[in-house]
Coordinates of C-alpha atoms in Angstrom, one line a residue:
M1 CA 92.7 109.2 88.3
Q2 CA 90.9 111.0 85.5
N3 CA 94.0 110.6 83.2
P4 CA 93.7 107.8 80.6
V5 CA 97.5 107.4 80.6
F6 CA 97.6 106.8 84.4
A7 CA 94.7 104.4 84.1
A8 CA 96.7 102.4 81.5
V9 CA 99.8 102.0 83.7
Y10 CA 98.1 101.7 87.1
E11 CA 97.4 98.0 87.1
R12 CA 100.9 96.9 86.0
A13 CA 103.1 99.5 87.6
W14 CA 101.6 101.9 90.1
R15 CA 99.7 99.6 92.4
P16 CA 102.3 96.8 92.5
V17 CA 105.0 99.4 93.4
F18 CA 102.8 100.6 96.3
T19 CA 102.2 97.1 97.5
R20 CA 106.0 96.5 97.7
L21 CA 106.6 99.7 99.5
Y22 CA 104.0 98.9 102.1
S23 CA 106.0 95.8 103.0
L24 CA 108.9 97.9 104.4
G25 CA 109.4 97.2 108.0
G26 CA 107.0 94.2 108.1
T27 CA 105.8 91.0 106.6
S28 CA 104.9 90.9 102.9
A29 CA 101.8 92.9 102.1
A30 CA 101.5 91.1 98.8
E31 CA 101.3 87.7 100.6
F32 CA 98.5 88.9 102.9
D33 CA 96.8 90.5 100.0
R34 CA 96.6 87.2 98.1
R35 CA 95.2 85.5 101.2
L36 CA 92.5 88.1 101.7
V37 CA 91.5 88.1 98.0
T38 CA 91.2 84.3 98.2
H39 CA 88.9 84.6 101.2
L40 CA 86.8 87.4 99.8
G41 CA 86.5 85.6 96.5
R42 CA 85.7 82.2 97.9
P43 CA 83.1 80.0 96.1
G44 CA 79.5 81.0 96.7
D45 CA 76.4 82.7 95.3
R46 CA 77.2 86.1 96.7
T47 CA 77.3 89.8 95.6
I48 CA 80.7 91.5 96.1
L49 CA 81.2 95.3 95.7
D50 CA 84.7 96.5 95.0
V51 CA 84.7 100.2 95.8
A52 CA 87.2 102.5 94.0
C53 CA 88.0 99.5 91.8
G54 CA 90.4 101.4 89.4
P55 CA 91.1 99.2 86.3
G56 CA 89.4 96.2 87.9
N57 CA 92.4 94.1 88.8
Y58 CA 90.8 93.1 92.1
T59 CA 87.3 92.9 90.7
R60 CA 87.9 90.2 88.2
R61 CA 89.9 88.1 90.7
L62 CA 87.2 88.4 93.2
S63 CA 84.6 87.1 90.7
E64 CA 86.4 84.0 89.5
K65 CA 85.0 81.4 92.0
L66 CA 81.5 82.8 92.5
T67 CA 78.6 80.5 91.7
G68 CA 74.9 80.7 91.0
D69 CA 73.9 84.3 90.5
G70 CA 77.1 85.5 92.2
L71 CA 78.4 88.8 90.9
C72 CA 81.3 91.1 91.6
I73 CA 80.6 94.8 90.9
G74 CA 83.5 97.2 90.5
L75 CA 82.7 100.9 91.2
D76 CA 84.9 103.8 90.4
F77 CA 84.3 107.6 89.8
S78 CA 87.0 107.8 87.1
V79 CA 85.8 107.4 83.5
P80 CA 89.2 106.3 82.3
M81 CA 89.5 103.7 85.1
V82 CA 86.1 102.2 84.4
T83 CA 86.8 102.2 80.7
K84 CA 90.1 100.4 81.3
A85 CA 88.4 97.9 83.7
V86 CA 85.7 97.0 81.1
A87 CA 88.4 96.6 78.4
D88 CA 90.8 94.5 80.4
N89 CA 89.0 92.9 83.4
S90 CA 85.6 92.0 82.3
G91 CA 84.2 88.5 83.0
E92 CA 81.1 86.3 83.2
R93 CA 80.4 87.4 86.8
V94 CA 81.8 91.0 86.6
A95 CA 79.9 94.3 86.2
Y96 CA 81.2 97.9 86.4
V97 CA 79.5 101.0 87.5
R98 CA 80.6 104.6 87.5
G99 CA 79.7 106.0 90.9
D100 CA 80.8 108.1 93.8
A101 CA 82.2 106.1 96.8
H102 CA 80.8 108.9 99.1
R103 CA 77.2 108.1 98.0
L104 CA 77.1 104.4 96.8
P105 CA 74.2 103.8 94.5
F106 CA 73.0 100.7 96.4
A107 CA 70.3 100.1 98.9
D108 CA 71.0 99.6 102.6
H109 CA 72.0 96.1 103.6
S110 CA 72.1 94.9 100.0
I111 CA 75.6 93.6 99.4
D112 CA 77.1 90.4 100.9
T113 CA 80.8 91.5 100.7
V114 CA 82.0 95.1 100.4
C115 CA 85.7 96.0 100.0
C116 CA 87.9 99.0 99.3
L117 CA 91.4 97.8 98.6
A118 CA 94.4 100.1 98.1
A119 CA 92.2 103.1 97.4
L120 CA 90.9 104.7 100.6
Y121 CA 94.0 106.8 101.1
L122 CA 93.3 108.7 97.9
I123 CA 89.6 109.5 98.6
S124 CA 88.8 113.0 99.8
D125 CA 86.5 112.1 102.7
P126 CA 87.4 108.5 103.7
H127 CA 85.3 108.5 106.8
E128 CA 82.2 109.1 104.8
V129 CA 83.2 106.2 102.5
I130 CA 83.6 103.9 105.4
D131 CA 80.1 104.9 106.6
E132 CA 78.8 103.9 103.1
L133 CA 80.6 100.6 103.1
A134 CA 78.9 99.8 106.5
R135 CA 75.5 101.0 105.2
V136 CA 75.3 98.8 102.1
V137 CA 76.7 95.6 103.5
A138 CA 74.1 93.0 104.4
P139 CA 73.5 91.6 107.9
G140 CA 76.1 88.8 108.4
G141 CA 78.1 90.3 105.5
E142 CA 81.7 91.5 105.6
V143 CA 83.7 94.7 105.0
A144 CA 87.4 94.6 104.0
I145 CA 89.7 97.6 103.7
F146 CA 93.4 97.7 102.7
T147 CA 94.9 101.1 103.2
S148 CA 97.8 103.1 104.6
L149 CA 98.9 103.4 108.2
R150 CA 100.8 106.1 110.0
T151 CA 103.9 104.5 111.5
R152 CA 107.1 105.7 113.0
L153 CA 108.7 105.5 109.6
T154 CA 105.9 107.5 107.9
S155 CA 105.5 110.1 110.7
S156 CA 108.4 112.3 109.7
R157 CA 107.8 115.9 108.7
V158 CA 109.1 115.3 105.2
V159 CA 106.8 112.3 104.5
N160 CA 103.8 114.2 105.9
K161 CA 104.5 117.2 103.6
I162 CA 104.8 115.0 100.6
A163 CA 101.6 113.2 101.5
A164 CA 99.7 116.4 102.1
R165 CA 100.7 117.8 98.8
S166 CA 99.9 114.7 96.8
G167 CA 96.5 114.1 98.5
Y168 CA 97.7 110.8 100.0
R169 CA 96.3 110.1 103.5
L170 CA 98.1 108.3 106.3
F171 CA 95.6 106.8 108.7
G172 CA 96.1 106.6 112.4
R173 CA 96.3 103.2 114.0
D174 CA 92.7 103.2 115.3
E175 CA 91.1 105.6 112.8
V176 CA 89.6 102.9 110.4
T177 CA 88.8 100.4 113.1
D178 CA 87.1 102.9 115.3
R179 CA 84.9 104.2 112.4
L180 CA 83.8 100.7 111.6
R181 CA 82.8 100.0 115.2
A182 CA 81.0 103.4 115.3
N183 CA 78.9 102.1 112.5
G184 CA 77.9 99.0 114.5
L185 CA 80.2 96.5 112.9
V186 CA 81.6 93.7 115.0
E187 CA 84.5 91.3 114.8
V188 CA 86.7 94.1 113.7
E189 CA 90.2 92.8 113.0
Q190 CA 93.3 94.7 112.0
T191 CA 96.4 93.2 110.4
I192 CA 99.4 95.5 110.1
T193 CA 102.0 94.7 107.4
G194 CA 104.8 97.3 107.5
Q195 CA 103.3 100.6 106.5
A196 CA 99.8 99.3 105.6
Q197 CA 96.8 97.8 107.4
Y198 CA 94.2 95.3 106.4
V199 CA 90.9 95.6 108.3
T200 CA 88.0 93.3 108.2
A201 CA 84.7 93.5 110.0
R202 CA 81.2 92.0 110.0
K203 CA 77.7 93.4 110.2
P204 CA 75.7 91.6 112.9

């Protein structure tokens, strides 16, 4: 993620390929992805935080219908990714911050909508990140996560060896949902699309 060349191709090649692969054995992840982004980026005067935003391809889309003082903040640890995001996906209601997803630089209960889309499986301590998503989201606000899922297809010894060596994590079916509930979030919903999962929750 610290490689400028990878940052340059990520938006147009790497992430779309992963989204298509996730659809194996299930309904289209890309279709659900569009519906989720439409919901998260619905009109309103809200603050959205896009954690591990990469080159900002989700961040700008999430900002397009915000109103009033609405703002979508993209956060990423990688300098090349943030640089690429600023260059390619800036906008009137977009801001980018370099920061660590394990220690989000935002106050408790301060963000209306927090999401981590197609990134959690590459983060070293994802449980800590989920805790941070739950910490910063405001009461009544929502958390959304799009990540990997361990299935019968991805449970083979070969796939697990490849995943372990690449730093790619395959989450158990209840791993993400249980962590959100442990943080006090409610209305936890999980949608499985092939080899991926979309999880949404709300802070009471």
